[in-house]
Coordinates of C-alpha atoms in Angstrom, one line a residue:
M147 CA 50.7 -19.6 27.7
S148 CA 48.4 -17.3 25.7
H149 CA 49.4 -16.8 22.1
N150 CA 46.5 -14.6 20.9
S151 CA 47.1 -13.2 17.5
G152 CA 43.8 -11.5 17.0
A153 CA 43.0 -7.8 16.6
H154 CA 44.1 -5.0 18.9
G155 CA 42.4 -6.2 22.1
D156 CA 39.6 -4.6 24.0
A157 CA 40.1 -4.0 27.7
G158 CA 36.5 -3.8 28.8
A159 CA 36.6 -2.8 32.3
T160 CA 33.8 -1.4 35.3
K161 CA 37.6 0.4 42.9
Q162 CA 36.1 1.3 45.0
N163 CA 34.5 3.1 47.7
N164 CA 36.1 6.2 49.1
A165 CA 39.0 4.1 50.5
A166 CA 42.5 3.7 49.3
S167 CA 43.7 0.3 48.3
T168 CA 47.1 -1.2 49.0
D169 CA 50.4 -1.8 47.3
A170 CA 50.0 -0.4 43.8
S171 CA 48.0 2.6 45.3
L172 CA 49.5 2.9 48.7
N173 CA 51.2 6.3 48.4
A174 CA 49.8 7.7 46.9
R175 CA 21.5 14.8 33.3
A176 CA 18.6 15.1 34.0
K177 CA 17.3 14.7 30.5
S178 CA 14.7 17.1 29.0
P179 CA 11.3 15.5 28.5
R180 CA 10.4 14.7 25.0
G181 CA 7.4 16.6 23.6
G182 CA 5.1 15.8 20.8
K183 CA 5.6 16.4 17.1
P184 CA 6.7 20.0 16.5
K185 CA 4.7 22.3 14.3
G186 CA 6.0 23.7 11.0
W187 CA 7.0 27.2 12.2
L188 CA 8.8 25.6 15.1
I189 CA 10.7 23.3 12.8
S190 CA 11.8 26.4 10.8
L191 CA 12.9 28.2 13.9
I192 CA 14.8 25.2 15.1
S193 CA 16.5 24.8 11.8
V194 CA 17.7 28.5 11.9
L195 CA 18.9 28.0 15.4
V196 CA 20.8 24.8 14.5
V197 CA 22.5 26.6 11.6
V198 CA 23.5 29.5 13.9
A199 CA 24.7 27.1 16.6
V200 CA 26.8 25.3 14.0
I201 CA 28.4 28.5 12.8
I202 CA 29.1 29.6 16.4
G203 CA 30.5 26.2 17.2
V204 CA 32.9 26.3 14.3
T205 CA 33.9 29.9 15.1
M206 CA 34.6 28.9 18.7
Y207 CA 36.7 25.9 17.6
F208 CA 38.9 28.0 15.4
N209 CA 39.3 30.5 18.2
G210 CA 41.0 27.8 20.3
K211 CA 38.1 26.6 22.4
T212 CA 39.4 24.1 24.9
A213 CA 38.1 20.6 25.4
S214 CA 36.6 21.4 28.8
D215 CA 34.4 24.1 27.1
A216 CA 33.2 21.8 24.3
G217 CA 29.5 21.3 24.1
A218 CA 27.1 18.9 22.5
G219 CA 27.5 17.7 18.9
D220 CA 25.3 18.6 15.9
A221 CA 21.7 17.4 15.8
G222 CA 20.6 14.8 13.3
A223 CA 18.8 15.6 10.1
N224 CA 15.4 15.7 11.9
G225 CA 16.6 17.3 15.1
A226 CA 16.6 14.0 16.9
S227 CA 19.0 12.9 19.6
Q228 CA 22.5 14.5 19.6
T229 CA 25.8 12.9 20.0
A230 CA 27.8 14.9 22.5
D231 CA 31.4 15.9 21.6
T232 CA 32.3 15.7 25.3
V233 CA 31.6 12.9 27.9
T234 CA 32.4 13.6 31.6
V235 CA 33.2 10.7 33.9
G236 CA 33.3 11.0 37.7
I237 CA 35.7 8.8 39.6
K238 CA 36.8 8.8 43.3
L239 CA 40.6 8.6 43.3
A240 CA 42.9 11.1 41.7
P241 CA 46.5 10.5 40.7
V242 CA 49.1 12.6 42.5
N243 CA 50.7 13.4 39.1
L244 CA 50.9 11.8 35.7
D245 CA 54.4 10.4 35.8
I246 CA 53.5 6.7 35.3
R247 CA 57.1 5.6 35.3
H248 CA 57.8 6.9 38.8
Q249 CA 54.5 7.6 40.7
S250 CA 52.6 4.8 42.4
G251 CA 48.8 4.6 42.4
S252 CA 46.2 2.5 40.6
A253 CA 44.4 5.7 39.4
L254 CA 47.3 6.4 37.1
E255 CA 47.0 3.0 35.3
Q256 CA 43.2 3.4 35.3
L257 CA 43.4 6.7 33.4
L258 CA 46.4 6.5 31.2
I259 CA 46.9 2.9 30.1
G260 CA 45.0 2.3 26.9
N261 CA 44.0 6.0 26.7
V262 CA 47.2 7.9 26.5
Y263 CA 49.9 5.3 26.7
E264 CA 49.8 1.8 25.1
G265 CA 51.5 -1.4 26.0
L266 CA 53.2 -4.2 24.0
V267 CA 50.0 -6.2 24.8
S268 CA 46.7 -5.2 26.4
R269 CA 43.9 -6.8 28.5
D270 CA 40.3 -7.5 27.8
S271 CA 37.2 -7.5 30.0
D272 CA 37.9 -11.0 31.2
N273 CA 41.4 -9.9 32.4
K274 CA 43.0 -11.9 29.6
V275 CA 46.0 -10.8 27.6
Q276 CA 45.2 -9.5 24.1
P277 CA 47.2 -7.8 21.3
G278 CA 48.3 -4.2 21.8
L279 CA 51.2 -2.6 20.0
A280 CA 52.1 -6.2 19.2
K281 CA 49.6 -7.9 16.9
S282 CA 50.9 -11.4 17.6
W283 CA 53.6 -13.3 19.4
E284 CA 55.3 -16.7 20.0
I285 CA 56.7 -18.2 23.1
S286 CA 59.5 -20.8 23.0
A287 CA 58.9 -24.3 24.4
D288 CA 61.2 -23.6 27.4
G289 CA 59.3 -20.3 28.2
L290 CA 62.5 -18.2 28.0
T291 CA 62.0 -16.4 24.7
Y292 CA 59.1 -14.2 23.6
T293 CA 59.0 -12.9 20.0
F294 CA 56.5 -10.1 19.4
H295 CA 55.4 -9.0 15.9
L296 CA 54.4 -5.3 15.9
N297 CA 51.7 -3.5 14.0
E298 CA 53.0 -1.5 11.1
N299 CA 53.0 2.3 10.7
M300 CA 52.6 3.2 14.3
N301 CA 53.4 6.6 15.8
F302 CA 53.3 8.7 18.9
S303 CA 50.9 11.6 19.4
N304 CA 53.7 14.1 18.4
G305 CA 54.1 12.4 15.1
D306 CA 57.3 10.5 15.9
A307 CA 57.4 6.9 14.5
L308 CA 57.0 4.0 16.9
D309 CA 58.8 0.8 16.1
A310 CA 60.8 -2.0 17.7
D311 CA 63.6 0.2 18.8
D312 CA 61.1 2.2 21.0
V313 CA 59.7 -1.0 22.5
A314 CA 63.1 -2.4 23.4
W315 CA 64.4 0.9 24.7
S316 CA 61.3 1.4 26.9
I317 CA 61.5 -2.1 28.5
N318 CA 65.3 -2.0 29.0
E319 CA 65.0 1.5 30.6
L320 CA 62.3 0.1 32.9
K321 CA 64.8 -2.4 34.3
A322 CA 67.8 -0.1 34.2
Q323 CA 66.1 2.9 35.9
K324 CA 64.0 0.7 38.2
Y325 CA 60.8 2.4 37.2
Y326 CA 57.6 1.6 39.1
N327 CA 56.6 -2.1 38.9
Y328 CA 60.0 -3.1 37.4
D329 CA 60.1 -5.8 40.0
Q330 CA 57.1 -7.5 38.4
V331 CA 59.2 -8.6 35.5
K332 CA 62.3 -9.5 37.5
N333 CA 62.8 -12.6 35.3
L334 CA 62.9 -10.4 32.2
D335 CA 66.6 -10.3 31.2
K336 CA 66.5 -8.0 28.1
A337 CA 64.6 -6.8 25.1
E338 CA 66.0 -6.6 21.6
A339 CA 64.8 -5.1 18.3
V340 CA 65.2 -7.9 15.7
D341 CA 64.0 -5.6 13.0
A342 CA 61.7 -2.6 12.8
D343 CA 58.6 -4.7 13.4
T344 CA 59.9 -7.5 15.6
V345 CA 60.9 -7.5 19.3
K346 CA 62.6 -10.4 21.2
I347 CA 62.4 -10.6 24.9
T348 CA 64.6 -13.0 26.8
L349 CA 63.9 -14.3 30.3
S350 CA 66.3 -15.7 32.9
A351 CA 63.6 -18.1 34.1
P352 CA 60.1 -18.9 32.9
D353 CA 57.3 -16.7 34.3
S354 CA 53.7 -17.5 33.6
N355 CA 52.7 -14.0 34.6
M356 CA 55.0 -12.2 32.1
L357 CA 52.5 -11.5 29.4
W358 CA 49.9 -10.2 31.9
Y359 CA 52.5 -7.9 33.5
L360 CA 53.5 -6.6 30.1
S361 CA 49.9 -5.4 29.7
G362 CA 50.5 -3.0 32.6
R363 CA 53.2 -0.5 33.4
P364 CA 56.2 -2.8 32.5
G365 CA 55.0 -3.1 28.9
L366 CA 54.3 0.6 28.2
V367 CA 56.2 2.2 25.3
F368 CA 57.6 5.7 25.4
D369 CA 59.1 8.2 23.0
K370 CA 62.7 8.6 24.1
D371 CA 63.1 11.8 22.0
A372 CA 60.0 13.6 23.3
Q373 CA 60.5 16.6 25.7
Y374 CA 57.7 17.1 28.2
D375 CA 56.9 17.3 31.9
A376 CA 55.8 13.8 32.7
K377 CA 54.1 15.0 35.9
T378 CA 51.6 17.2 34.1
S379 CA 51.5 16.0 30.5
A380 CA 52.1 13.0 28.4
V381 CA 53.3 11.9 25.0
G382 CA 52.0 8.5 24.2
S383 CA 50.7 6.4 21.3
G384 CA 47.1 6.0 22.5
P385 CA 43.8 7.4 21.2
Y386 CA 43.8 10.4 23.5
D387 CA 46.1 13.3 24.4
V388 CA 46.3 15.0 27.7
V389 CA 45.0 18.6 27.4
S390 CA 45.2 19.5 31.1
F391 CA 45.5 17.9 34.6
D392 CA 44.7 19.2 38.0
A393 CA 44.9 16.6 40.8
S394 CA 42.3 18.5 42.8
D395 CA 39.8 18.7 40.0
K396 CA 40.0 16.9 36.7
L397 CA 41.9 15.3 33.8
V398 CA 40.9 16.6 30.3
L399 CA 41.6 14.4 27.3
K400 CA 41.3 15.2 23.6
A401 CA 41.2 12.7 20.7
N402 CA 44.6 12.1 19.2
D403 CA 44.3 13.2 15.6
K404 CA 47.5 11.3 14.8
Y405 CA 46.4 8.0 16.3
W406 CA 47.8 5.1 14.3
G407 CA 45.1 2.5 15.0
A408 CA 41.6 2.0 13.6
D409 CA 40.0 -0.3 16.2
H410 CA 40.7 2.0 19.1
K411 CA 40.2 5.4 17.5
A412 CA 38.3 7.7 19.9
K413 CA 34.6 7.9 19.2
T414 CA 34.1 11.0 21.3
P415 CA 36.4 14.0 20.7
N416 CA 36.7 15.1 24.3
V417 CA 36.6 13.2 27.6
V418 CA 36.8 14.9 31.0
V419 CA 37.5 12.8 34.1
R420 CA 36.5 14.6 37.3
F421 CA 37.8 13.5 40.7
L422 CA 34.9 13.3 43.1
P423 CA 36.0 11.7 46.4
D424 CA 32.9 13.1 48.2
D425 CA 29.9 10.8 47.7
N426 CA 27.3 13.5 48.0
A427 CA 29.1 15.8 45.5
A428 CA 29.4 12.9 43.1
V429 CA 25.7 12.0 43.3
N430 CA 24.7 15.7 42.8
A431 CA 27.0 15.9 39.8
L432 CA 25.2 13.0 38.1
K433 CA 21.8 14.4 39.0
S434 CA 22.6 17.8 37.6
G435 CA 24.2 16.5 34.4
D436 CA 27.7 17.8 35.3
V437 CA 28.9 14.2 34.8
Q438 CA 27.4 11.4 32.7
V439 CA 29.0 8.5 34.5
L440 CA 29.9 7.7 38.1
S441 CA 32.3 4.9 38.6
P442 CA 32.1 3.8 41.3
I443 CA 29.1 4.7 43.3
T444 CA 28.1 2.9 46.5
A445 CA 25.3 0.5 46.0
T446 CA 23.0 2.2 48.5
L447 CA 23.5 5.6 46.9
A448 CA 22.8 4.1 43.5
K449 CA 19.3 3.0 44.4
P450 CA 17.5 6.2 43.4
F451 CA 19.2 6.1 40.0
Q452 CA 18.3 2.4 39.6
S453 CA 14.7 3.4 40.3
D454 CA 14.7 5.8 37.4
P455 CA 15.5 3.6 34.4
E456 CA 14.1 6.3 32.0
H457 CA 17.1 8.5 32.8
Y458 CA 19.8 6.3 34.2
T459 CA 21.3 2.8 34.0
V460 CA 23.0 1.1 36.9
A461 CA 25.1 -2.0 36.9
A462 CA 27.5 -3.9 39.3
N463 CA 30.4 -5.8 37.9
D464 CA 33.2 -8.1 39.0
G465 CA 36.7 -6.8 39.8
S466 CA 39.8 -7.9 41.6
D467 CA 39.2 -6.1 44.9
K468 CA 39.4 -8.4 47.9
F469 CA 38.4 -7.1 51.4
V470 CA 40.9 -9.1 53.4
L471 CA 40.6 -9.6 57.2
A472 CA 44.2 -10.6 57.9
F473 CA 45.3 -12.6 61.0
N474 CA 48.8 -12.0 62.2
V475 CA 49.9 -15.7 62.3
A476 CA 53.1 -14.6 64.0
N477 CA 51.1 -13.4 67.0
P478 CA 50.8 -16.1 69.8
K479 CA 47.0 -15.7 70.0
L480 CA 46.6 -16.3 66.3
A481 CA 49.2 -18.9 65.8
D482 CA 46.5 -21.4 67.0
Q483 CA 44.8 -22.5 63.9
R484 CA 41.6 -23.3 65.9
V485 CA 41.2 -19.6 66.7
R486 CA 41.7 -18.6 63.1
Q487 CA 39.2 -21.2 61.9
A488 CA 36.7 -20.2 64.6
I489 CA 36.8 -16.6 63.4
R490 CA 36.1 -17.7 59.9
Y491 CA 33.1 -19.8 61.0
G492 CA 31.9 -17.0 63.2
I493 CA 31.6 -14.4 60.5
D494 CA 28.3 -14.0 58.8
H495 CA 29.4 -12.9 55.3
A496 CA 25.8 -12.8 53.9
Q497 CA 24.8 -10.2 56.6
I498 CA 27.9 -8.1 55.8
I499 CA 27.2 -8.1 52.1
A500 CA 23.5 -7.4 52.6
S501 CA 24.3 -4.3 54.8
R502 CA 26.4 -2.9 51.9
G503 CA 23.6 -3.1 49.4
G504 CA 23.8 -6.7 48.4
V505 CA 25.9 -6.4 45.3
D506 CA 29.3 -7.6 46.6
A507 CA 30.4 -11.2 45.9
A508 CA 31.1 -13.9 48.5
L509 CA 34.7 -14.8 48.4
G510 CA 36.2 -17.8 50.2
G511 CA 39.8 -17.6 49.3
P512 CA 42.7 -15.4 48.1
I513 CA 42.0 -15.4 44.4
P514 CA 39.1 -13.4 42.9
S515 CA 36.9 -14.6 40.1
V516 CA 38.7 -12.5 37.5
D517 CA 42.2 -14.0 38.2
P518 CA 43.9 -17.2 37.1
G519 CA 43.5 -20.1 39.5
Y520 CA 40.1 -19.0 40.8
E521 CA 38.0 -21.6 42.5
D522 CA 34.8 -21.1 44.6
L523 CA 36.0 -21.8 48.1
T524 CA 33.0 -20.3 50.0
N525 CA 31.9 -23.8 51.2
L526 CA 35.1 -24.2 53.2
Y527 CA 34.0 -22.0 56.1
P528 CA 30.2 -21.4 56.0
H529 CA 28.7 -19.4 58.8
D530 CA 28.4 -21.8 61.8
A531 CA 28.4 -20.1 65.2
D532 CA 28.2 -23.5 67.1
K533 CA 31.2 -24.9 65.3
A534 CA 33.1 -21.6 66.0
K535 CA 32.2 -21.8 69.7
A536 CA 33.4 -25.4 69.9
L537 CA 36.8 -24.5 68.3
M538 CA 37.2 -21.6 70.7
A539 CA 36.4 -23.9 73.7
E540 CA 39.1 -26.3 72.5
A541 CA 41.5 -23.4 72.4
G542 CA 40.5 -22.4 76.0
Y543 CA 38.1 -19.5 75.4
T544 CA 34.4 -19.1 76.3
A545 CA 31.9 -16.4 76.7
D546 CA 32.9 -16.0 80.3
K547 CA 36.6 -16.1 79.4
P548 CA 36.8 -14.4 76.0
L549 CA 39.8 -14.0 73.8
Q550 CA 40.9 -10.3 73.7
L551 CA 41.9 -9.2 70.1
T552 CA 42.4 -5.9 68.4
L553 CA 41.3 -5.1 64.9
T554 CA 43.4 -2.2 63.4
Y555 CA 42.1 -0.7 60.2
A556 CA 42.0 2.7 58.4
N557 CA 39.1 5.0 59.1
V558 CA 38.5 5.5 55.4
Y559 CA 36.6 2.3 55.4
G560 CA 34.1 3.6 57.9
T561 CA 33.0 2.1 61.2
E562 CA 30.2 -0.3 60.1
L563 CA 32.4 -3.2 59.2
G564 CA 34.3 -3.0 62.5
D565 CA 31.0 -2.8 64.4
Q566 CA 29.6 -5.8 62.6
L567 CA 32.7 -7.9 63.2
R568 CA 32.8 -7.0 66.9
S569 CA 29.1 -8.0 67.3
Q570 CA 29.5 -11.3 65.3
L571 CA 32.7 -12.4 67.1
K572 CA 31.3 -11.6 70.5
E573 CA 28.9 -14.4 70.1
I574 CA 31.7 -17.0 69.8
G575 CA 33.8 -15.8 72.7
I576 CA 36.0 -13.0 71.2
D577 CA 36.2 -9.6 72.7
L578 CA 37.1 -7.5 69.7
K579 CA 38.6 -4.0 70.2
I580 CA 38.5 -1.7 67.2
N581 CA 41.4 0.6 66.5
Y582 CA 40.5 3.1 63.8
V583 CA 43.6 4.9 62.5
E584 CA 44.6 7.2 59.6
F585 CA 45.5 5.4 56.5
S586 CA 49.1 6.7 56.8
T587 CA 49.3 5.2 60.3
W588 CA 47.9 1.9 59.0
L589 CA 50.6 1.9 56.2
Q590 CA 53.4 2.4 58.7
D591 CA 52.2 0.2 61.6
V592 CA 50.5 -2.7 59.8
H593 CA 51.7 -2.8 56.2
T594 CA 55.3 -1.8 56.8
N595 CA 56.0 -2.9 60.3
G596 CA 53.6 -5.9 60.5
D597 CA 52.6 -4.8 64.0
Y598 CA 49.0 -5.9 64.5
E599 CA 46.7 -8.7 65.6
L600 CA 43.8 -8.4 63.1
S601 CA 43.7 -6.0 60.2
L602 CA 41.3 -5.1 57.4
V603 CA 42.0 -3.6 54.0
D604 CA 40.9 -3.7 50.4
H605 CA 43.5 -5.4 48.3
A606 CA 42.6 -4.3 44.9
E607 CA 45.4 -5.7 42.8
S608 CA 44.9 -8.5 40.3
H609 CA 47.4 -11.4 40.1
D610 CA 48.6 -10.7 43.6
F611 CA 48.7 -14.3 45.0
Y612 CA 52.4 -13.9 45.5
K613 CA 51.8 -12.2 48.8
W614 CA 50.7 -15.5 50.3
A615 CA 54.0 -17.0 49.1
T616 CA 56.1 -14.2 50.6
P617 CA 56.7 -14.7 54.3
S618 CA 58.1 -11.1 54.7
Y619 CA 54.8 -9.6 53.6
Y620 CA 52.7 -8.2 56.5
Y621 CA 50.6 -11.3 56.6
H622 CA 53.6 -13.2 58.1
Y623 CA 52.2 -16.3 56.4
D624 CA 55.0 -18.9 55.8
N625 CA 53.9 -22.2 54.2
K626 CA 56.5 -24.1 52.2
Q627 CA 54.0 -26.1 50.3
V628 CA 52.2 -22.9 49.1
Q629 CA 55.6 -21.4 48.1
D630 CA 56.5 -24.4 46.1
L631 CA 53.2 -24.6 44.3
Y632 CA 53.4 -20.9 43.5
A633 CA 57.0 -21.4 42.1
K634 CA 55.7 -24.2 39.9
A635 CA 52.8 -21.9 38.7
L636 CA 55.4 -19.3 37.6
A637 CA 57.5 -21.9 35.9
A638 CA 54.6 -23.4 34.0
T639 CA 54.6 -23.1 30.2
T640 CA 50.9 -23.4 29.7
D641 CA 48.0 -21.5 31.2
A642 CA 46.2 -24.6 32.2
E643 CA 49.2 -25.9 34.2
A644 CA 49.8 -22.6 35.9
D645 CA 46.1 -22.3 36.8
D646 CA 46.1 -25.8 38.3
Y647 CA 49.1 -25.0 40.6
L648 CA 47.5 -21.7 41.7
R649 CA 44.2 -23.5 42.5
Q650 CA 46.0 -26.0 44.7
A651 CA 47.9 -23.3 46.5
A652 CA 44.9 -21.1 47.1
R653 CA 42.9 -24.0 48.6
I654 CA 45.7 -24.7 51.0
V655 CA 45.8 -21.0 52.1
S656 CA 42.1 -20.9 52.6
E657 CA 42.0 -24.1 54.6
D658 CA 44.9 -22.9 56.7
A659 CA 42.9 -19.7 57.6
P660 CA 45.6 -17.0 57.8
A661 CA 42.8 -14.6 56.9
D662 CA 39.2 -14.3 56.1
W663 CA 38.0 -12.8 52.8
L664 CA 35.0 -10.8 53.8
F665 CA 33.8 -10.2 50.2
G666 CA 34.9 -9.4 46.7
Y667 CA 34.1 -5.8 46.1
R668 CA 31.9 -5.4 43.0
V669 CA 32.0 -2.0 41.3
T670 CA 28.6 -0.3 40.9
V671 CA 28.5 2.2 38.0
A672 CA 25.6 4.7 37.4
M673 CA 25.3 6.3 34.0
A674 CA 23.0 8.8 32.3
K675 CA 20.7 7.2 29.7
G676 CA 22.4 7.5 26.4
V677 CA 25.9 6.6 27.5
D678 CA 27.3 3.8 25.5
G679 CA 30.7 2.0 25.4
F680 CA 31.7 2.6 28.9
P681 CA 33.8 -0.3 30.2
S682 CA 31.9 -2.5 32.5
R683 CA 34.4 -4.7 34.2
L684 CA 37.8 -4.1 35.9
S685 CA 37.6 -0.4 35.4
Q686 CA 39.4 0.1 38.7
S687 CA 42.5 -1.2 37.1
V688 CA 42.2 -0.1 33.4
L689 CA 39.6 2.3 32.1
P690 CA 39.7 2.4 28.2
L691 CA 37.5 5.3 27.1
Y692 CA 37.9 5.2 23.3
S693 CA 34.5 3.6 22.8
V694 CA 32.5 5.9 25.1
T695 CA 29.7 8.0 23.5
Y696 CA 26.8 10.0 24.8
R697 CA 23.6 10.7 22.9
K698 CA 21.4 13.2 24.6

């Protein structure tokens, strides 16, 4: 497994449309034009104004000015570009509250992990495990003992020291209190503080995902002596403190002046994260300069910003989101593999991706490109209407005698996908009825009760192949060979061995066609020119903001 012993890792990361994802999140500038060289009297006037502005700024600071009111930083020696002391980022999904130990929702992880709370280990932009509070570690040959060596002189934002006792207590409490995602580390037996800078974790069985899970909620370290309302505030060890939180508006962060680390020290004193679920409001906020970053923005709405490179930068990056068209294999109509295969051949993925702006990635199987075990499986079921019709005919269906199927999905994803699928599948002898429902209804009827024929949802989580090895999951997919391969992947003691088992299992799943993977959602980010250091990949899972700066 990974034994990285390098520096405190970078989690470079840039979900999603206005839709909710599943499982982990179920419940839940215009720039001024530059003129020519100023004249002497104007330089003198500017110098006076700058001095006055600095004096006013200092006075306001000592009068207790809040982070949300903070303005731009001081100008350079020649009045050139200014580094702002506040960067404002617009995202779509807001957490219900800040209690990361109890509350579900990927937005919580996105905002708090790496910014306010830190884990025993972290993740980088390639979704790989890197050092965190632990600078290095060793794993025993049998995969049952993990020994972590912590950084020295660490502390929480309130000044309390952070050592091995805090790490062991946090992990043991996760298990004892059954905090959110405790089940991810079900093979973790206990954590022990060997000495102030060393933690030993013992497993009941090998688990090749253990390190990666410890880079998320299960590995977060808390101050057991701190007194605070975890729903509205936080005491962590990260580069930022929470100033204020309003689920209907924004999260305000201020640089932690007691931060123990050098590599992740905040480069911008204040960061404001605004929650902008409405696309039009989000676009207007970027245009007006109310926000400097939109992550994500739909590819079509990003085009005007892309056409203005003087003022904006736009980029699309890979993530773990998978738009899954699930087939209920327990349903008699879909128990016939020929029907499932016909649906996969009948779908024109290129057309769907093009209609969404052309930035999403073709995805031929259950593992996205950022996850272990990924293999390009798009060649297994290329668009082939003739082959699809032949398979449907073998199963007893034709254009004159079509198969009646119902696609149930949440209306937060819009109607276009359903309309496209109905049109494409009609050509191969399927009469598709679309049942648009509220997301809460989808959760109950489909996700919880498994009562559906076809369903569509964005599965955003990374490392979630286990769903295909869990017959009780709403897919109803039960393949013993896949389950055995996944068990071997978990028991593997090297990354290469685990990846190989996962690749084999994923290929079997794709060939068996219990679903179609319409596309891998790629996050499009639009930024004002001058923003630097914003994470580019995987920002829907983890969004480290310590490197973000903005020069106006």
